[in-house]
JSON list of C-alpha atoms in Angstrom, two decimals:
[
{"chain": "A", "resi": 215, "resn": "MET", "atom": "CA", "xyz": [-4.58, -10.81, -18.33]},
{"chain": "A", "resi": 216, "resn": "THR", "atom": "CA", "xyz": [-1.91, -11.51, -15.70]},
{"chain": "A", "resi": 217, "resn": "ASN", "atom": "CA", "xyz": [1.53, -12.50, -17.02]},
{"chain": "A", "resi": 218, "resn": "ALA", "atom": "CA", "xyz": [3.37, -15.56, -15.70]},
{"chain": "A", "resi": 219, "resn": "SER", "atom": "CA", "xyz": [5.92, -13.58, -13.67]},
{"chain": "A", "resi": 220, "resn": "LEU", "atom": "CA", "xyz": [3.24, -11.53, -11.92]},
{"chain": "A", "resi": 221, "resn": "ALA", "atom": "CA", "xyz": [1.07, -14.59, -11.37]},
{"chain": "A", "resi": 222, "resn": "SER", "atom": "CA", "xyz": [4.01, -16.22, -9.59]},
{"chain": "A", "resi": 223, "resn": "LYS", "atom": "CA", "xyz": [4.42, -13.19, -7.34]},
{"chain": "A", "resi": 224, "resn": "ILE", "atom": "CA", "xyz": [0.71, -13.15, -6.54]},
{"chain": "A", "resi": 225, "resn": "SER", "atom": "CA", "xyz": [0.91, -16.83, -5.57]},
{"chain": "A", "resi": 226, "resn": "LYS", "atom": "CA", "xyz": [3.85, -16.01, -3.31]},
{"chain": "A", "resi": 227, "resn": "VAL", "atom": "CA", "xyz": [1.83, -13.26, -1.62]},
{"chain": "A", "resi": 228, "resn": "PHE", "atom": "CA", "xyz": [-1.06, -15.65, -1.01]},
{"chain": "A", "resi": 229, "resn": "ALA", "atom": "CA", "xyz": [1.35, -18.25, 0.39]},
{"chain": "A", "resi": 230, "resn": "LEU", "atom": "CA", "xyz": [2.61, -15.63, 2.85]},
{"chain": "A", "resi": 231, "resn": "PHE", "atom": "CA", "xyz": [-0.98, -14.82, 3.80]},
{"chain": "A", "resi": 232, "resn": "ASP", "atom": "CA", "xyz": [-1.52, -18.55, 4.38]},
{"chain": "A", "resi": 233, "resn": "LYS", "atom": "CA", "xyz": [1.29, -18.50, 6.93]},
{"chain": "A", "resi": 234, "resn": "VAL", "atom": "CA", "xyz": [0.21, -15.27, 8.60]},
{"chain": "A", "resi": 235, "resn": "PHE", "atom": "CA", "xyz": [-3.42, -16.27, 8.96]},
{"chain": "A", "resi": 236, "resn": "THR", "atom": "CA", "xyz": [-2.50, -19.71, 10.22]},
{"chain": "A", "resi": 237, "resn": "ASP", "atom": "CA", "xyz": [-0.69, -18.05, 13.12]},
{"chain": "A", "resi": 238, "resn": "TYR", "atom": "CA", "xyz": [-2.97, -15.02, 13.58]},
{"chain": "A", "resi": 239, "resn": "SER", "atom": "CA", "xyz": [-6.70, -14.34, 13.44]},
{"chain": "A", "resi": 240, "resn": "LEU", "atom": "CA", "xyz": [-8.02, -11.55, 11.24]},
{"chain": "A", "resi": 241, "resn": "LYS", "atom": "CA", "xyz": [-8.83, -9.42, 14.29]},
{"chain": "A", "resi": 242, "resn": "SER", "atom": "CA", "xyz": [-5.19, -9.53, 15.43]},
{"chain": "A", "resi": 243, "resn": "VAL", "atom": "CA", "xyz": [-3.88, -8.11, 12.14]},
{"chain": "A", "resi": 244, "resn": "PHE", "atom": "CA", "xyz": [-4.23, -4.68, 10.56]},
{"chain": "A", "resi": 245, "resn": "LEU", "atom": "CA", "xyz": [-3.25, -3.04, 7.29]},
{"chain": "A", "resi": 246, "resn": "SER", "atom": "CA", "xyz": [-1.25, 0.18, 7.37]},
{"chain": "A", "resi": 247, "resn": "PHE", "atom": "CA", "xyz": [-2.68, 2.24, 4.51]},
{"chain": "A", "resi": 248, "resn": "ASN", "atom": "CA", "xyz": [-1.68, 5.57, 2.97]},
{"chain": "A", "resi": 249, "resn": "GLY", "atom": "CA", "xyz": [-3.69, 5.72, -0.24]},
{"chain": "A", "resi": 250, "resn": "GLY", "atom": "CA", "xyz": [-0.64, 5.06, -2.43]},
{"chain": "A", "resi": 251, "resn": "LYS", "atom": "CA", "xyz": [-0.50, 2.54, -5.26]},
{"chain": "A", "resi": 252, "resn": "ASP", "atom": "CA", "xyz": [1.51, -0.07, -3.33]},
{"chain": "A", "resi": 253, "resn": "CYS", "atom": "CA", "xyz": [-0.85, -0.12, -0.35]},
{"chain": "A", "resi": 254, "resn": "THR", "atom": "CA", "xyz": [-3.82, -0.16, -2.70]},
{"chain": "A", "resi": 255, "resn": "VAL", "atom": "CA", "xyz": [-2.51, -3.23, -4.51]},
{"chain": "A", "resi": 256, "resn": "LEU", "atom": "CA", "xyz": [-1.94, -4.86, -1.13]},
{"chain": "A", "resi": 257, "resn": "LEU", "atom": "CA", "xyz": [-5.48, -3.99, 0.00]},
{"chain": "A", "resi": 258, "resn": "ASP", "atom": "CA", "xyz": [-6.88, -5.55, -3.16]},
{"chain": "A", "resi": 259, "resn": "LEU", "atom": "CA", "xyz": [-4.79, -8.70, -2.66]},
{"chain": "A", "resi": 260, "resn": "LEU", "atom": "CA", "xyz": [-5.87, -8.97, 0.97]},
{"chain": "A", "resi": 261, "resn": "ILE", "atom": "CA", "xyz": [-9.55, -8.62, 0.14]},
{"chain": "A", "resi": 262, "resn": "ARG", "atom": "CA", "xyz": [-9.19, -11.23, -2.61]},
{"chain": "A", "resi": 263, "resn": "TYR", "atom": "CA", "xyz": [-7.44, -13.64, -0.29]},
{"chain": "A", "resi": 264, "resn": "ILE", "atom": "CA", "xyz": [-9.97, -13.29, 2.52]},
{"chain": "A", "resi": 265, "resn": "ASN", "atom": "CA", "xyz": [-12.92, -13.71, 0.15]},
{"chain": "A", "resi": 266, "resn": "GLU", "atom": "CA", "xyz": [-11.38, -16.71, -1.60]},
{"chain": "A", "resi": 267, "resn": "ASN", "atom": "CA", "xyz": [-10.31, -18.50, 1.60]},
{"chain": "A", "resi": 268, "resn": "PRO", "atom": "CA", "xyz": [-13.22, -18.32, 4.06]},
{"chain": "A", "resi": 269, "resn": "SER", "atom": "CA", "xyz": [-12.15, -21.56, 5.75]},
{"chain": "A", "resi": 270, "resn": "LYS", "atom": "CA", "xyz": [-8.98, -19.82, 7.00]},
{"chain": "A", "resi": 271, "resn": "PHE", "atom": "CA", "xyz": [-11.01, -17.46, 9.16]},
{"chain": "A", "resi": 272, "resn": "LYS", "atom": "CA", "xyz": [-12.98, -18.34, 12.26]},
{"chain": "A", "resi": 273, "resn": "ASN", "atom": "CA", "xyz": [-15.98, -16.75, 13.97]},
{"chain": "A", "resi": 274, "resn": "ASP", "atom": "CA", "xyz": [-17.46, -15.71, 10.62]},
{"chain": "A", "resi": 275, "resn": "GLU", "atom": "CA", "xyz": [-14.64, -13.23, 10.01]},
{"chain": "A", "resi": 276, "resn": "LYS", "atom": "CA", "xyz": [-14.91, -11.70, 6.54]},
{"chain": "A", "resi": 277, "resn": "SER", "atom": "CA", "xyz": [-13.18, -9.08, 4.41]},
{"chain": "A", "resi": 278, "resn": "SER", "atom": "CA", "xyz": [-15.34, -6.27, 5.78]},
{"chain": "A", "resi": 279, "resn": "ASP", "atom": "CA", "xyz": [-13.83, -7.04, 9.21]},
{"chain": "A", "resi": 280, "resn": "LEU", "atom": "CA", "xyz": [-10.31, -6.23, 8.03]},
{"chain": "A", "resi": 281, "resn": "ARG", "atom": "CA", "xyz": [-8.86, -3.47, 10.21]},
{"chain": "A", "resi": 282, "resn": "ILE", "atom": "CA", "xyz": [-7.33, -0.73, 8.08]},
{"chain": "A", "resi": 283, "resn": "ILE", "atom": "CA", "xyz": [-5.57, 2.31, 9.48]},
{"chain": "A", "resi": 284, "resn": "TYR", "atom": "CA", "xyz": [-5.02, 5.28, 7.18]},
{"chain": "A", "resi": 285, "resn": "ILE", "atom": "CA", "xyz": [-1.94, 7.20, 8.28]},
{"chain": "A", "resi": 286, "resn": "GLN", "atom": "CA", "xyz": [-2.74, 10.67, 6.99]},
{"chain": "A", "resi": 287, "resn": "SER", "atom": "CA", "xyz": [0.23, 12.89, 6.13]},
{"chain": "A", "resi": 288, "resn": "ALA", "atom": "CA", "xyz": [0.70, 16.31, 7.73]},
{"chain": "A", "resi": 289, "resn": "ASN", "atom": "CA", "xyz": [-0.39, 18.20, 4.61]},
{"chain": "A", "resi": 290, "resn": "PRO", "atom": "CA", "xyz": [-2.40, 15.67, 2.63]},
{"chain": "A", "resi": 291, "resn": "PHE", "atom": "CA", "xyz": [-3.51, 15.95, -0.96]},
{"chain": "A", "resi": 292, "resn": "GLU", "atom": "CA", "xyz": [-7.30, 16.19, -1.18]},
{"chain": "A", "resi": 293, "resn": "ASP", "atom": "CA", "xyz": [-7.11, 13.64, -3.98]},
{"chain": "A", "resi": 294, "resn": "VAL", "atom": "CA", "xyz": [-5.58, 11.10, -1.61]},
{"chain": "A", "resi": 295, "resn": "ASP", "atom": "CA", "xyz": [-8.18, 11.73, 1.10]},
{"chain": "A", "resi": 296, "resn": "ASN", "atom": "CA", "xyz": [-10.94, 11.42, -1.50]},
{"chain": "A", "resi": 297, "resn": "PHE", "atom": "CA", "xyz": [-9.48, 8.19, -2.82]},
{"chain": "A", "resi": 298, "resn": "VAL", "atom": "CA", "xyz": [-9.34, 6.68, 0.67]},
{"chain": "A", "resi": 299, "resn": "GLU", "atom": "CA", "xyz": [-13.05, 7.44, 1.00]},
{"chain": "A", "resi": 300, "resn": "GLU", "atom": "CA", "xyz": [-13.67, 5.75, -2.35]},
{"chain": "A", "resi": 301, "resn": "CYS", "atom": "CA", "xyz": [-11.85, 2.65, -1.11]},
{"chain": "A", "resi": 302, "resn": "LYS", "atom": "CA", "xyz": [-14.32, 2.31, 1.75]},
{"chain": "A", "resi": 303, "resn": "THR", "atom": "CA", "xyz": [-17.17, 1.94, -0.71]},
{"chain": "A", "resi": 304, "resn": "HIS", "atom": "CA", "xyz": [-15.35, -0.07, -3.36]},
{"chain": "A", "resi": 305, "resn": "TYR", "atom": "CA", "xyz": [-14.06, -2.69, -0.92]},
{"chain": "A", "resi": 306, "resn": "ASN", "atom": "CA", "xyz": [-16.86, -2.43, 1.66]},
{"chain": "A", "resi": 307, "resn": "VAL", "atom": "CA", "xyz": [-14.41, -1.79, 4.50]},
{"chain": "A", "resi": 308, "resn": "LYS", "atom": "CA", "xyz": [-14.01, 0.62, 7.37]},
{"chain": "A", "resi": 309, "resn": "ILE", "atom": "CA", "xyz": [-10.86, 2.72, 7.37]},
{"chain": "A", "resi": 310, "resn": "GLN", "atom": "CA", "xyz": [-9.69, 4.36, 10.59]},
{"chain": "A", "resi": 311, "resn": "LYS", "atom": "CA", "xyz": [-8.00, 7.70, 9.92]},
{"chain": "A", "resi": 312, "resn": "GLU", "atom": "CA", "xyz": [-5.10, 8.78, 12.14]},
{"chain": "A", "resi": 313, "resn": "SER", "atom": "CA", "xyz": [-2.83, 11.81, 11.88]},
{"chain": "A", "resi": 314, "resn": "GLY", "atom": "CA", "xyz": [0.50, 12.58, 13.50]},
{"chain": "A", "resi": 315, "resn": "ASN", "atom": "CA", "xyz": [3.71, 10.75, 14.33]},
{"chain": "A", "resi": 316, "resn": "LEU", "atom": "CA", "xyz": [3.68, 7.18, 13.02]},
{"chain": "A", "resi": 317, "resn": "LYS", "atom": "CA", "xyz": [5.30, 5.67, 16.09]},
{"chain": "A", "resi": 318, "resn": "LYS", "atom": "CA", "xyz": [2.90, 7.42, 18.47]},
{"chain": "A", "resi": 319, "resn": "ILE", "atom": "CA", "xyz": [-0.07, 6.41, 16.32]},
{"chain": "A", "resi": 320, "resn": "LEU", "atom": "CA", "xyz": [0.96, 2.75, 16.42]},
{"chain": "A", "resi": 321, "resn": "GLU", "atom": "CA", "xyz": [1.57, 2.92, 20.17]},
{"chain": "A", "resi": 322, "resn": "SER", "atom": "CA", "xyz": [-1.89, 4.39, 20.73]},
{"chain": "A", "resi": 323, "resn": "VAL", "atom": "CA", "xyz": [-3.63, 1.92, 18.41]},
{"chain": "A", "resi": 324, "resn": "CYS", "atom": "CA", "xyz": [-1.91, -1.07, 20.01]},
{"chain": "A", "resi": 325, "resn": "GLN", "atom": "CA", "xyz": [-2.64, 0.15, 23.55]},
{"chain": "A", "resi": 326, "resn": "GLN", "atom": "CA", "xyz": [-6.31, 0.49, 22.68]},
{"chain": "A", "resi": 327, "resn": "ASN", "atom": "CA", "xyz": [-6.42, -2.83, 20.83]},
{"chain": "A", "resi": 328, "resn": "LEU", "atom": "CA", "xyz": [-4.34, -5.33, 22.78]},
{"chain": "A", "resi": 329, "resn": "GLU", "atom": "CA", "xyz": [-5.29, -8.15, 20.41]},
{"chain": "A", "resi": 330, "resn": "LEU", "atom": "CA", "xyz": [-3.19, -6.64, 17.58]},
{"chain": "A", "resi": 331, "resn": "LYS", "atom": "CA", "xyz": [-0.11, -8.72, 16.87]},
{"chain": "A", "resi": 332, "resn": "ALA", "atom": "CA", "xyz": [0.85, -8.01, 13.24]},
{"chain": "A", "resi": 333, "resn": "VAL", "atom": "CA", "xyz": [0.84, -5.11, 10.79]},
{"chain": "A", "resi": 334, "resn": "ILE", "atom": "CA", "xyz": [0.69, -5.65, 7.03]},
{"chain": "A", "resi": 335, "resn": "MET", "atom": "CA", "xyz": [2.56, -3.01, 5.05]},
{"chain": "A", "resi": 336, "resn": "GLY", "atom": "CA", "xyz": [2.99, -2.13, 1.39]},
{"chain": "A", "resi": 337, "resn": "SER", "atom": "CA", "xyz": [6.75, -1.61, 1.68]},
{"chain": "A", "resi": 338, "resn": "ARG", "atom": "CA", "xyz": [8.92, -2.44, -1.33]},
{"chain": "A", "resi": 339, "resn": "ARG", "atom": "CA", "xyz": [12.65, -3.07, -1.47]},
{"chain": "A", "resi": 340, "resn": "THR", "atom": "CA", "xyz": [13.33, 0.32, -3.10]},
{"chain": "A", "resi": 341, "resn": "ASP", "atom": "CA", "xyz": [11.62, 2.25, -0.29]},
{"chain": "A", "resi": 342, "resn": "PRO", "atom": "CA", "xyz": [13.83, 4.03, 2.30]},
{"chain": "A", "resi": 343, "resn": "TYR", "atom": "CA", "xyz": [15.25, 1.67, 4.96]},
{"chain": "A", "resi": 344, "resn": "CYS", "atom": "CA", "xyz": [13.66, -1.38, 3.29]},
{"chain": "A", "resi": 345, "resn": "GLY", "atom": "CA", "xyz": [16.67, -2.72, 1.39]},
{"chain": "A", "resi": 346, "resn": "ASP", "atom": "CA", "xyz": [17.45, -5.41, 3.97]},
{"chain": "A", "resi": 347, "resn": "LEU", "atom": "CA", "xyz": [13.91, -5.97, 5.20]},
{"chain": "A", "resi": 348, "resn": "GLU", "atom": "CA", "xyz": [12.46, -9.48, 5.33]},
{"chain": "A", "resi": 349, "resn": "GLU", "atom": "CA", "xyz": [8.88, -10.41, 4.49]},
{"chain": "A", "resi": 350, "resn": "LEU", "atom": "CA", "xyz": [8.26, -11.36, 8.11]},
{"chain": "A", "resi": 351, "resn": "GLN", "atom": "CA", "xyz": [10.23, -9.34, 10.63]},
{"chain": "A", "resi": 352, "resn": "PRO", "atom": "CA", "xyz": [9.55, -7.99, 14.13]},
{"chain": "A", "resi": 353, "resn": "THR", "atom": "CA", "xyz": [9.39, -4.23, 14.51]},
{"chain": "A", "resi": 354, "resn": "ASP", "atom": "CA", "xyz": [12.55, -2.51, 15.73]},
{"chain": "A", "resi": 355, "resn": "SER", "atom": "CA", "xyz": [13.32, -1.97, 19.40]},
{"chain": "A", "resi": 356, "resn": "GLY", "atom": "CA", "xyz": [11.37, 0.96, 20.83]},
{"chain": "A", "resi": 357, "resn": "TRP", "atom": "CA", "xyz": [8.37, 0.38, 18.59]},
{"chain": "A", "resi": 358, "resn": "PRO", "atom": "CA", "xyz": [5.18, -1.48, 19.53]},
{"chain": "A", "resi": 359, "resn": "PRO", "atom": "CA", "xyz": [5.92, -5.23, 19.47]},
{"chain": "A", "resi": 360, "resn": "LEU", "atom": "CA", "xyz": [4.34, -6.29, 16.18]},
{"chain": "A", "resi": 361, "resn": "LEU", "atom": "CA", "xyz": [5.20, -8.69, 13.40]},
{"chain": "A", "resi": 362, "resn": "ARG", "atom": "CA", "xyz": [5.85, -6.57, 10.33]},
{"chain": "A", "resi": 363, "resn": "VAL", "atom": "CA", "xyz": [4.46, -8.32, 7.24]},
{"chain": "A", "resi": 364, "resn": "SER", "atom": "CA", "xyz": [5.67, -7.05, 3.83]},
{"chain": "A", "resi": 365, "resn": "PRO", "atom": "CA", "xyz": [4.02, -9.22, 1.14]},
{"chain": "A", "resi": 366, "resn": "ILE", "atom": "CA", "xyz": [5.03, -7.15, -1.93]},
{"chain": "A", "resi": 367, "resn": "LEU", "atom": "CA", "xyz": [8.56, -6.42, -0.78]},
{"chain": "A", "resi": 368, "resn": "ASP", "atom": "CA", "xyz": [10.12, -7.74, -3.99]},
{"chain": "A", "resi": 369, "resn": "TRP", "atom": "CA", "xyz": [7.59, -6.32, -6.43]},
{"chain": "A", "resi": 370, "resn": "ASN", "atom": "CA", "xyz": [8.80, -3.59, -8.78]},
{"chain": "A", "resi": 371, "resn": "CYS", "atom": "CA", "xyz": [6.96, -0.68, -10.40]},
{"chain": "A", "resi": 372, "resn": "ALA", "atom": "CA", "xyz": [6.09, -2.77, -13.43]},
{"chain": "A", "resi": 373, "resn": "ASP", "atom": "CA", "xyz": [4.55, -5.47, -11.22]},
{"chain": "A", "resi": 374, "resn": "VAL", "atom": "CA", "xyz": [2.46, -2.94, -9.31]},
{"chain": "A", "resi": 375, "resn": "TRP", "atom": "CA", "xyz": [1.09, -1.25, -12.42]},
{"chain": "A", "resi": 376, "resn": "SER", "atom": "CA", "xyz": [0.60, -4.54, -14.24]},
{"chain": "A", "resi": 377, "resn": "TYR", "atom": "CA", "xyz": [-1.54, -5.77, -11.34]},
{"chain": "A", "resi": 378, "resn": "ILE", "atom": "CA", "xyz": [-3.51, -2.54, -11.18]},
{"chain": "A", "resi": 379, "resn": "LYS", "atom": "CA", "xyz": [-4.24, -2.59, -14.92]},
{"chain": "A", "resi": 380, "resn": "SER", "atom": "CA", "xyz": [-4.92, -6.31, -15.28]},
{"chain": "A", "resi": 381, "resn": "GLU", "atom": "CA", "xyz": [-7.21, -6.47, -12.23]},
{"chain": "A", "resi": 382, "resn": "ASN", "atom": "CA", "xyz": [-8.88, -3.08, -12.77]},
{"chain": "A", "resi": 383, "resn": "VAL", "atom": "CA", "xyz": [-7.81, -1.90, -9.34]},
{"chain": "A", "resi": 384, "resn": "PRO", "atom": "CA", "xyz": [-8.86, 1.68, -8.52]},
{"chain": "A", "resi": 385, "resn": "TYR", "atom": "CA", "xyz": [-6.03, 4.08, -7.75]},
{"chain": "A", "resi": 386, "resn": "CYS", "atom": "CA", "xyz": [-5.49, 7.71, -6.82]},
{"chain": "A", "resi": 387, "resn": "THR", "atom": "CA", "xyz": [-5.86, 10.01, -9.83]},
{"chain": "A", "resi": 388, "resn": "LEU", "atom": "CA", "xyz": [-2.66, 11.90, -8.94]},
{"chain": "A", "resi": 389, "resn": "TYR", "atom": "CA", "xyz": [-0.77, 9.06, -10.61]},
{"chain": "A", "resi": 390, "resn": "ASP", "atom": "CA", "xyz": [-2.34, 10.05, -13.93]},
{"chain": "A", "resi": 391, "resn": "GLU", "atom": "CA", "xyz": [-0.94, 13.57, -13.51]},
{"chain": "A", "resi": 392, "resn": "GLY", "atom": "CA", "xyz": [2.74, 12.63, -13.28]},
{"chain": "A", "resi": 393, "resn": "TYR", "atom": "CA", "xyz": [3.15, 11.86, -9.59]},
{"chain": "A", "resi": 394, "resn": "THR", "atom": "CA", "xyz": [4.92, 8.56, -8.94]},
{"chain": "A", "resi": 395, "resn": "SER", "atom": "CA", "xyz": [5.49, 8.51, -5.16]},
{"chain": "A", "resi": 396, "resn": "LEU", "atom": "CA", "xyz": [2.94, 10.20, -2.91]},
{"chain": "A", "resi": 397, "resn": "GLY", "atom": "CA", "xyz": [3.94, 11.97, 0.27]},
{"chain": "A", "resi": 398, "resn": "ASP", "atom": "CA", "xyz": [2.30, 15.23, 1.30]},
{"chain": "A", "resi": 399, "resn": "LYS", "atom": "CA", "xyz": [2.01, 18.60, -0.41]},
{"chain": "A", "resi": 400, "resn": "THR", "atom": "CA", "xyz": [5.28, 19.86, 1.08]},
{"chain": "A", "resi": 401, "resn": "ASN", "atom": "CA", "xyz": [7.52, 17.07, -0.20]},
{"chain": "A", "resi": 402, "resn": "THR", "atom": "CA", "xyz": [5.87, 15.74, -3.35]},
{"chain": "A", "resi": 403, "resn": "ILE", "atom": "CA", "xyz": [6.12, 17.06, -6.91]},
{"chain": "A", "resi": 404, "resn": "LYS", "atom": "CA", "xyz": [5.43, 15.57, -10.30]},
{"chain": "A", "resi": 405, "resn": "ASN", "atom": "CA", "xyz": [8.24, 13.28, -11.42]},
{"chain": "A", "resi": 406, "resn": "PRO", "atom": "CA", "xyz": [10.64, 15.21, -13.69]},
{"chain": "A", "resi": 407, "resn": "TYR", "atom": "CA", "xyz": [11.39, 12.03, -15.66]},
{"chain": "A", "resi": 408, "resn": "LEU", "atom": "CA", "xyz": [7.80, 12.07, -16.90]},
{"chain": "A", "resi": 409, "resn": "GLN", "atom": "CA", "xyz": [7.96, 15.68, -18.04]},
{"chain": "A", "resi": 410, "resn": "VAL", "atom": "CA", "xyz": [7.10, 16.43, -21.67]},
{"chain": "A", "resi": 411, "resn": "LEU", "atom": "CA", "xyz": [7.89, 19.82, -23.21]},
{"chain": "A", "resi": 412, "resn": "ASN", "atom": "CA", "xyz": [5.92, 20.92, -26.25]},
{"chain": "A", "resi": 413, "resn": "LYS", "atom": "CA", "xyz": [8.57, 22.68, -28.34]},
{"chain": "A", "resi": 414, "resn": "GLU", "atom": "CA", "xyz": [6.00, 24.65, -30.30]},
{"chain": "A", "resi": 415, "resn": "ASP", "atom": "CA", "xyz": [4.21, 26.41, -27.44]},
{"chain": "A", "resi": 416, "resn": "GLY", "atom": "CA", "xyz": [6.55, 25.71, -24.50]},
{"chain": "A", "resi": 417, "resn": "ILE", "atom": "CA", "xyz": [3.80, 24.06, -22.48]},
{"chain": "A", "resi": 418, "resn": "VAL", "atom": "CA", "xyz": [4.98, 21.40, -20.03]},
{"chain": "A", "resi": 419, "resn": "SER", "atom": "CA", "xyz": [2.87, 18.31, -19.41]},
{"chain": "A", "resi": 420, "resn": "TYR", "atom": "CA", "xyz": [3.48, 15.01, -17.65]},
{"chain": "A", "resi": 421, "resn": "ARG", "atom": "CA", "xyz": [2.99, 11.40, -18.66]},
{"chain": "A", "resi": 422, "resn": "PRO", "atom": "CA", "xyz": [1.15, 9.09, -16.22]},
{"chain": "A", "resi": 423, "resn": "ALA", "atom": "CA", "xyz": [3.05, 7.24, -13.52]},
{"chain": "A", "resi": 424, "resn": "PHE", "atom": "CA", "xyz": [2.57, 3.81, -15.09]},
{"chain": "A", "resi": 425, "resn": "GLU", "atom": "CA", "xyz": [4.90, 4.87, -17.92]},
{"chain": "A", "resi": 426, "resn": "LEU", "atom": "CA", "xyz": [7.84, 5.14, -15.50]},
{"chain": "A", "resi": 427, "resn": "LEU", "atom": "CA", "xyz": [9.15, 1.62, -14.97]},
{"chain": "A", "resi": 428, "resn": "ASP", "atom": "CA", "xyz": [12.62, 2.47, -13.64]},
{"chain": "A", "resi": 429, "resn": "ASP", "atom": "CA", "xyz": [12.39, 1.86, -9.88]},
{"chain": "A", "resi": 430, "resn": "THR", "atom": "CA", "xyz": [15.48, 3.97, -9.21]},
{"chain": "A", "resi": 431, "resn": "LYS", "atom": "CA", "xyz": [13.64, 7.06, -10.49]},
{"chain": "A", "resi": 432, "resn": "GLU", "atom": "CA", "xyz": [10.32, 6.42, -8.77]},
{"chain": "A", "resi": 433, "resn": "ARG", "atom": "CA", "xyz": [11.05, 8.77, -5.85]},
{"chain": "A", "resi": 434, "resn": "ALA", "atom": "CA", "xyz": [12.47, 11.55, -8.04]},
{"chain": "A", "resi": 435, "resn": "GLY", "atom": "CA", "xyz": [9.27, 13.41, -7.27]},
{"chain": "A", "resi": 436, "resn": "ARG", "atom": "CA", "xyz": [10.06, 13.59, -3.56]},
{"chain": "A", "resi": 437, "resn": "VAL", "atom": "CA", "xyz": [11.83, 16.73, -2.33]}
]
C-alpha cells in the first residue's frame, strides 16, 4: 500500500508527464536507462502513465512505442544486462543498447532520430552534479539540444524502495546482495554500511540495499 507522502510524489510525477506530453509526442521523447533502481522506478511510472492516459497520445501511440536507450557501462555486471533483458519482457518494450561515451551516444542517437526533443532521466538530487538541477532543464552547451526531464529528482532512497515494494516493481538482484549504487565492475563494490560481520565465524555478509535509507551513504559503494 502506498503511503500518503509517496502518493503525493507520484501525483507530482504524473503532473510533470502531463506537461511534457502536452508539448511533445511520445515519439519525440526517450528514456535514458541504465538498469538501476531509479531508472527502473521511472520506467514503471512511465508505462503506468501511458497506459492510464491513452487520450494524451495521438496516432495510436502506446507504451510499447516508448523509446528506451540502455547506456551500457564499460565493464557491465552480467546481472544488470540480464535484468535489462527481463525488462523488455515484463514491460513489453524494446530497449536499444548503446555502449561508449554518453555524449557521443546522445549525439549519434539524435542525429539518426531528428524527431527527438526530450530525454527523461532517473536523476535524483543526491546524484553527482544534480544538486541544482531543475525538473525541466535544457541540456548544457555542447550537448545535443534536448529538454532534460527529471521526474524523480526530489525522491529519496526510502521513496524509491517504498515504490518498488508497494508496486511489486522488478529490480536488479545485485541490490539484494548489498550493492546500493550500480556503476560497472571497476568502480562498484558492496556498500560497507550494509556489512554484517558474524563474530563467531568471521564471515562477512551484506544486508539488502533497501535497508540503507541514508541518502548520503548511498554511493559509499562507488570507488
